[in-house]
Amino acid sequence: MKPQTLLLPLLTTLQITTAKPPPTPKPATLWATHYNGNVYTLTLSPQNDLQVTQTLKTCGKMPSWLTLDAHTRTVYCSDEDGTTDASTHGSLTALHVNTNGSLSEIAKTDTVGGGVASVLYGGDKGGKYIAIAHYEGAAVSTFTLPLKPSQKESQSFHFNLTRPGKVAQQDTPHPHEVFLDPTGTFVLSPDLGADLLRVYSIEGSNGKLRECPALNITYGSGPRHGVFWTDGTDRSSRASASSSPSGKSGASMHQAKMAAVGKTMLYLVNEIGGTLMVYDVSYSRSGCLSFEKTQTMVPYPGGKMPEGATPAEIRRVGDAFYVSIRSDQGYAPADSMVVLDRNAADGSVKVQNTDSAFGKVPRTFVINRRGDLVAIGNQASATVAIVRRDRTTGDLGELVAKVQVGGPGKVGSAEGLSSVIWDE
């Protein structure tokens, strides 16, 4: 027998025995806040076992919202305590993410009262900042990052009503969220109390916000949360602003913004009116945003919101939009999640289907980066439910895992679970 006839079997055997085993799946980490004054670390195992692995007393009396800076491994927590009364206040807390996913408090400072949402944004020269919506404080404020103990805010915009609201809940301005446009050069804030969408242009190298004309929303709508859709045109954060001189906001900067943006639309969900509004968005030469409403619809089967039910959060993946519905009892004793499908021709949306929120009062929810899991934060139940998402159809499916996070809250009160995010 020739020697080379033995070579192939030997090499084949060697290749088989030295092949690397597949990587071991790692647990996923989530964090949640509860109005009881705690921030919780949750761990989801590869076997879909969801557990609370840390309970940390931090973030003031009413922790309400978490924002992750993945680059610095810092979680920022807003505290909803306080009102417009200057003798009261909320707080902003910076929490370091440890290697095991647990959190450690590193800095804390007082803020305007009623912080309910925050968003990170950048300046022209690499600076990093955070904007906060203050619901009871009737304000929007900003801080320079990284946060230092007892640090003062960079800016605060305080609001007053120019006319009475339609319902008692609109007794004063109530900013309910802050979020960025697709270019990262504007901060927007739906004001539930004043029926306005407030708009701010990010100016200069110090992260200062410049107030733009607000968008008037139909009287009595109560705008709560919004999300943008874009056609995929390159719009990397701060790309347009970086080409303009620091601190300047002339035509060249605004033209750069316009050049970086293709088709852009805004989808705004209104808590009091129970509607969703769709807008075409354009970047004007004034350096602000222009809006043209193209649709108003009710994000619920049959086109009518059940008595006492309200839309809460809105998210999207591609052309699939998701709205959580509080207190509809569509899957009694649980409330509903509604899936909306976007029409590619005109950007309008319609109800595709509904699914269970697997709890009461789904105040907030987040979709993981892979797009196959949704974490639903049910406020009154004080549970986090992990639900399967079909990446092809966009439909929501089976309950993967569920865990109790703190004590349940009374429906309609500021009690129970307030937010949840993935560590991504």
C-alpha positions as a printed Julia matrix, in Angstrom:
424×3 Matrix{Float64}:
   0.0    0.0    0.0
   1.31   3.46  -0.89
   2.03   5.77   2.07
  -0.07   8.66   0.67
  -3.24   6.57   0.77
  -3.17   6.86   4.59
  -2.83  10.65   4.57
  -6.47  11.62   3.82
  -8.08   9.51   6.58
  -5.54  10.78   9.09
  -6.13  14.43   8.17
  -9.88  13.91   8.25
  -9.65  12.43  11.72
  -7.43  15.29  12.86
  -9.87  17.92  11.59
 -12.78  16.31  13.4
 -11.02  15.98  16.73
  -9.67  19.57  16.75
 -12.92  21.36  15.74
 -13.88  24.08  18.25
 -17.1   23.58  20.2
 -19.83  26.19  19.67
 -19.69  29.13  22.09
 -21.72  28.75  25.26
 -24.72  31.12  25.28
 -24.43  33.84  27.9
 -27.21  35.06  30.19
 -28.89  38.35  29.23
 -29.11  41.22  31.7
 -31.99  43.65  32.16
 -32.62  46.45  34.66
 -35.93  47.68  36.01
 -37.11  50.51  38.25
 -39.94  50.45  40.76
 -41.71  53.32  42.48
 -40.76  51.72  45.82
 -37.29  53.33  45.52
 -35.38  50.33  44.14
 -33.52  49.54  40.95
 -33.42  45.83  40.07
 -30.98  43.73  38.06
 -32.61  40.83  36.2
 -30.86  37.86  34.6
 -32.35  35.8   31.76
 -30.55  32.47  31.38
 -30.11  30.66  28.03
 -32.79  28.28  29.34
 -35.18  31.27  29.72
 -35.08  31.35  33.49
 -35.69  34.98  34.51
 -34.63  35.98  38.0
 -34.06  39.1   40.08
 -30.35  39.01  40.97
 -29.93  42.41  42.67
 -32.14  44.87  44.54
 -30.48  48.26  44.99
 -31.96  51.11  47.03
 -31.05  54.13  44.91
 -32.33  56.84  42.58
 -34.46  58.8   45.05
 -37.99  58.11  46.24
 -39.55  57.32  42.85
 -37.16  55.75  40.31
 -38.92  56.09  36.97
 -36.63  55.72  33.94
 -33.29  54.16  32.99
 -30.94  55.16  30.17
 -27.8   53.13  29.4
 -24.54  54.59  28.13
 -23.12  51.36  26.71
 -19.7   52.9   25.98
 -18.98  53.99  29.55
 -21.04  51.17  31.11
 -23.11  53.7   33.03
 -26.85  53.6   33.71
 -28.57  56.93  34.4
 -31.7   56.79  36.56
 -34.32  59.57  36.76
 -36.4   60.07  39.89
 -40.03  61.21  39.48
 -40.29  62.74  42.94
 -41.03  66.47  43.23
 -43.24  69.04  41.49
 -43.02  72.57  40.11
 -42.7   73.78  43.7
 -39.1   74.96  44.07
 -38.94  73.48  47.57
 -39.25  69.99  46.06
 -36.98  68.23  43.61
 -36.2   64.99  41.86
 -32.79  63.48  41.21
 -30.47  62.03  38.57
 -28.27  59.1   39.59
 -25.33  57.55  37.73
 -24.88  53.81  38.27
 -21.81  51.81  37.21
 -22.42  48.45  35.52
 -20.26  45.78  37.17
 -18.89  42.77  35.27
 -21.73  40.56  36.52
 -24.38  43.08  35.42
 -25.12  44.41  38.91
 -25.13  48.16  39.57
 -23.2   50.44  41.93
 -24.07  54.09  42.6
 -21.28  56.47  41.6
 -22.88  59.94  41.52
 -26.17  61.66  42.3
 -27.54  65.18  41.99
 -30.79  67.06  42.5
 -32.93  67.97  39.49
 -36.21  69.66  38.7
 -39.03  67.53  40.09
 -40.87  64.8   38.2
 -38.2   63.28  35.92
 -39.93  60.6   33.8
 -37.63  60.03  30.79
 -34.13  60.83  29.56
 -32.01  60.56  26.43
 -28.28  60.81  25.7
 -27.0   63.11  22.98
 -23.69  64.43  21.66
 -22.15  67.82  20.96
 -20.11  69.04  18.01
 -16.76  68.13  19.56
 -17.43  64.77  21.16
 -19.06  65.94  24.38
 -21.83  63.85  25.88
 -25.01  65.12  27.53
 -28.34  63.94  28.89
 -31.75  65.59  28.53
 -34.57  64.87  30.99
 -38.35  65.32  30.67
 -39.94  66.45  33.96
 -43.64  65.56  34.04
 -44.7   67.11  37.36
 -41.93  69.7   37.14
 -43.24  71.05  33.81
 -39.72  71.32  32.4
 -36.95  69.9   30.26
 -33.4   70.0   31.66
 -29.92  68.98  30.51
 -26.71  67.85  32.23
 -23.14  67.47  31.0
 -21.72  63.95  31.37
 -20.08  62.19  33.09
 -22.25  63.14  36.05
 -20.55  64.45  39.18
 -22.04  64.47  42.7
 -24.29  67.49  43.32
 -23.71  68.74  39.77
 -25.88  71.63  38.54
 -27.91  71.32  35.36
 -26.59  72.96  32.19
 -30.01  74.2   31.12
 -33.6   74.04  32.25
 -36.64  75.06  30.23
 -39.71  75.73  32.39
 -43.19  75.87  30.87
 -46.57  77.41  31.64
 -49.98  76.84  30.06
 -51.32  79.57  27.8
 -54.85  78.11  27.89
 -56.69  75.58  30.06
 -56.37  71.94  29.06
 -59.3   69.79  28.02
 -59.16  67.46  31.02
 -57.98  67.73  34.62
 -54.77  65.87  33.74
 -53.86  68.89  31.61
 -53.73  71.28  34.55
 -50.13  72.21  33.73
 -47.52  71.33  31.08
 -46.43  67.71  31.43
 -43.41  66.73  29.26
 -43.58  62.93  29.16
 -40.58  61.92  27.06
 -37.42  63.16  25.36
 -36.07  61.47  22.23
 -33.75  62.24  19.32
 -34.45  62.73  15.64
 -32.65  60.32  13.27
 -29.69  62.7   12.77
 -29.07  63.11  16.48
 -29.21  66.91  16.12
 -32.65  67.56  17.62
 -34.25  66.68  20.96
 -38.06  66.36  20.94
 -40.43  66.23  23.9
 -44.16  65.37  23.78
 -45.96  67.58  26.3
 -49.08  65.73  27.48
 -50.4   68.68  29.47
 -49.96  71.41  26.86
 -50.81  69.41  23.68
 -47.45  70.29  22.18
 -44.46  68.54  20.68
 -41.54  70.64  21.88
 -38.48  70.75  19.6
 -34.88  71.71  20.42
 -31.9   72.03  18.13
 -28.57  70.86  19.6
 -26.18  73.78  19.12
 -22.44  74.3   19.46
 -19.71  72.36  21.18
 -21.22  72.59  24.68
 -24.4   70.62  24.01
 -26.7   73.59  24.56
 -30.27  73.28  23.28
 -31.94  76.01  21.24
 -35.72  76.14  21.41
 -37.48  75.72  18.05
 -41.17  76.39  17.33
 -43.28  73.67  18.96
 -45.77  71.57  17.01
 -49.39  72.08  18.09
 -51.18  68.78  18.66
 -54.97  68.49  18.44
 -56.59  69.91  21.58
 -57.14  67.26  24.23
 -54.82  64.67  22.64
 -52.2   64.5   25.38
 -49.09  63.42  23.4
 -47.08  60.88  25.4
 -44.42  59.08  23.33
 -43.06  59.18  19.79
 -40.81  57.29  17.4
 -39.23  58.17  14.06
 -39.13  56.12  10.86
 -36.52  56.72   8.16
 -35.87  55.24   4.73
 -32.34  54.12   5.58
 -30.44  57.12   4.26
 -27.1   57.62   6.05
 -27.77  59.73   9.1
 -25.03  58.96  11.59
 -25.4   60.89  14.85
 -23.98  64.4   14.72
 -22.73  63.84  11.14
 -24.21  67.1    9.91
 -23.3   69.24  12.9
 -19.66  68.16  12.91
 -19.13  69.86   9.57
 -20.12  73.3   10.88
 -18.04  75.67  13.03
 -18.41  75.16  16.79
 -21.23  77.18  18.25
 -22.58  78.36  14.87
 -25.91  77.44  13.33
 -25.92  79.1    9.91
 -27.24  77.86   6.57
 -24.27  75.54   5.97
 -25.08  73.53   9.1
 -28.76  73.22   8.21
 -27.97  72.32   4.59
 -25.67  69.59   5.88
 -28.5   68.28   8.04
 -30.84  68.22   5.06
 -28.27  66.45   2.9
 -27.85  63.73   5.51
 -31.55  62.93   5.72
 -33.87  61.12   3.35
 -37.54  60.35   3.9
 -38.39  60.89   7.57
 -41.68  60.37   9.4
 -42.81  60.73  13.0
 -45.33  58.49  14.78
 -46.76  60.11  17.91
 -49.01  58.29  20.37
 -51.52  60.34  22.38
 -52.57  59.14  25.82
 -55.69  61.24  26.47
 -57.15  61.21  22.95
 -56.28  57.53  22.47
 -54.88  58.18  18.99
 -51.73  57.83  16.95
 -50.7   60.64  14.6
 -48.34  60.34  11.63
 -46.27  63.25  10.3
 -43.98  63.86   7.35
 -40.88  65.56   8.74
 -38.6   67.97   6.89
 -35.43  69.79   7.88
 -36.01  73.47   7.14
 -33.42  76.13   6.37
 -34.41  77.89   9.58
 -32.48  75.19  11.43
 -35.61  73.64  12.89
 -38.06  70.89  11.92
 -41.28  71.13   9.94
 -44.18  68.7   10.28
 -47.11  67.81   8.03
 -49.75  65.51   9.5
 -50.74  62.7    7.16
 -52.83  60.39   9.38
 -54.73  60.16  12.65
 -55.85  56.68  13.71
 -56.81  54.71  16.81
 -54.19  52.03  17.5
 -56.75  49.42  18.52
 -58.88  46.82  16.72
 -62.16  48.25  15.45
 -60.85  51.81  15.54
 -62.11  52.53  19.05
 -60.22  52.52  22.34
 -62.09  50.71  25.16
 -63.48  52.88  27.95
 -60.71  53.74  30.41
 -57.93  52.34  28.21
 -54.99  54.47  27.06
 -51.98  53.99  24.76
 -48.68  54.15  26.63
 -45.4   53.29  24.88
 -44.59  53.05  21.16
 -41.6   51.25  19.59
 -40.74  50.0   16.13
 -38.52  47.54  14.28
 -38.39  48.25  10.56
 -41.97  48.74   9.36
 -43.53  47.0   12.37
 -44.78  49.3   15.12
 -45.82  48.3   18.64
 -48.08  50.14  21.09
 -48.8   49.02  24.65
 -52.37  49.59  25.85
 -53.05  50.19  29.53
 -56.23  49.01  31.27
 -58.07  47.58  28.24
 -58.19  44.08  29.78
 -58.06  42.67  26.26
 -56.6   39.44  27.63
 -58.16  39.62  31.1
 -56.72  39.78  33.62
 -53.95  41.12  31.35
 -53.87  44.15  29.06
 -52.84  44.27  25.39
 -49.95  44.85  23.03
 -50.97  46.07  19.56
 -48.91  45.39  16.43
 -49.22  47.96  13.63
 -48.11  47.47  10.03
 -46.75  50.38   7.96
 -47.86  51.01   4.38
 -44.73  51.55   2.29
 -46.55  53.8   -0.19
 -47.69  56.58   2.14
 -46.35  55.69   5.59
 -49.77  55.15   7.14
 -50.24  52.39   9.69
 -53.04  49.94  10.45
 -53.66  47.33  13.12
 -52.08  44.0   12.23
 -52.97  42.06  15.37
 -52.92  42.13  19.17
 -51.35  39.99  21.85
 -51.3   39.78  25.62
 -49.07  42.03  27.69
 -49.07  39.22  30.28
 -49.81  41.73  33.04
 -51.72  44.86  34.02
 -50.83  48.38  32.87
 -47.93  47.84  30.44
 -46.31  51.22  31.09
 -43.17  50.45  29.14
 -41.55  47.83  26.92
 -38.29  47.34  25.05
 -37.24  45.13  22.12
 -33.82  43.5   22.23
 -31.21  44.27  19.57
 -31.65  40.92  17.83
 -35.36  41.66  17.55
 -36.58  38.28  18.77
 -37.56  39.17  22.36
 -39.67  41.91  23.93
 -39.44  42.8   27.62
 -42.76  44.24  28.85
 -42.83  46.21  32.09
 -46.3   45.88  33.61
 -46.69  48.64  36.18
 -49.69  47.5   38.24
 -48.67  43.83  38.19
 -45.05  44.83  38.9
 -43.84  42.12  36.55
 -41.41  41.9   33.66
 -42.66  39.56  30.94
 -40.35  38.36  28.16
 -42.31  37.64  24.96
 -41.16  36.02  21.73
 -41.15  38.2   18.59
 -41.19  36.78  15.05
 -38.41  38.58  13.18
 -40.05  37.86   9.81
 -43.69  38.8   10.41
 -43.18  41.14  13.35
 -45.89  39.33  15.33
 -45.58  38.77  19.06
 -45.93  35.25  20.37
 -45.46  33.04  23.38
 -44.48  34.07  26.88
 -40.83  33.09  27.34
 -40.35  34.1   30.97
 -41.9   36.26  33.66
 -40.77  37.49  37.08
 -42.22  39.55  39.93
 -40.26  42.77  40.5
 -41.29  44.46  43.75
 -44.86  44.73  44.99
 -47.9   45.31  42.74
 -49.3   48.83  42.39
 -52.8   50.21  42.27
 -54.12  50.86  38.77
 -54.13  54.59  38.06
 -51.57  55.45  40.72
 -47.82  56.15  40.69
 -47.11  52.75  42.2
 -45.53  49.57  40.9
 -42.92  48.92  38.22
 -41.94  52.0   36.22
 -39.37  51.01  33.54
 -37.27  48.2   32.1
 -34.29  48.12  29.69
 -31.93  45.54  28.18
 -28.16  45.67  28.74
 -27.36  46.25  25.07
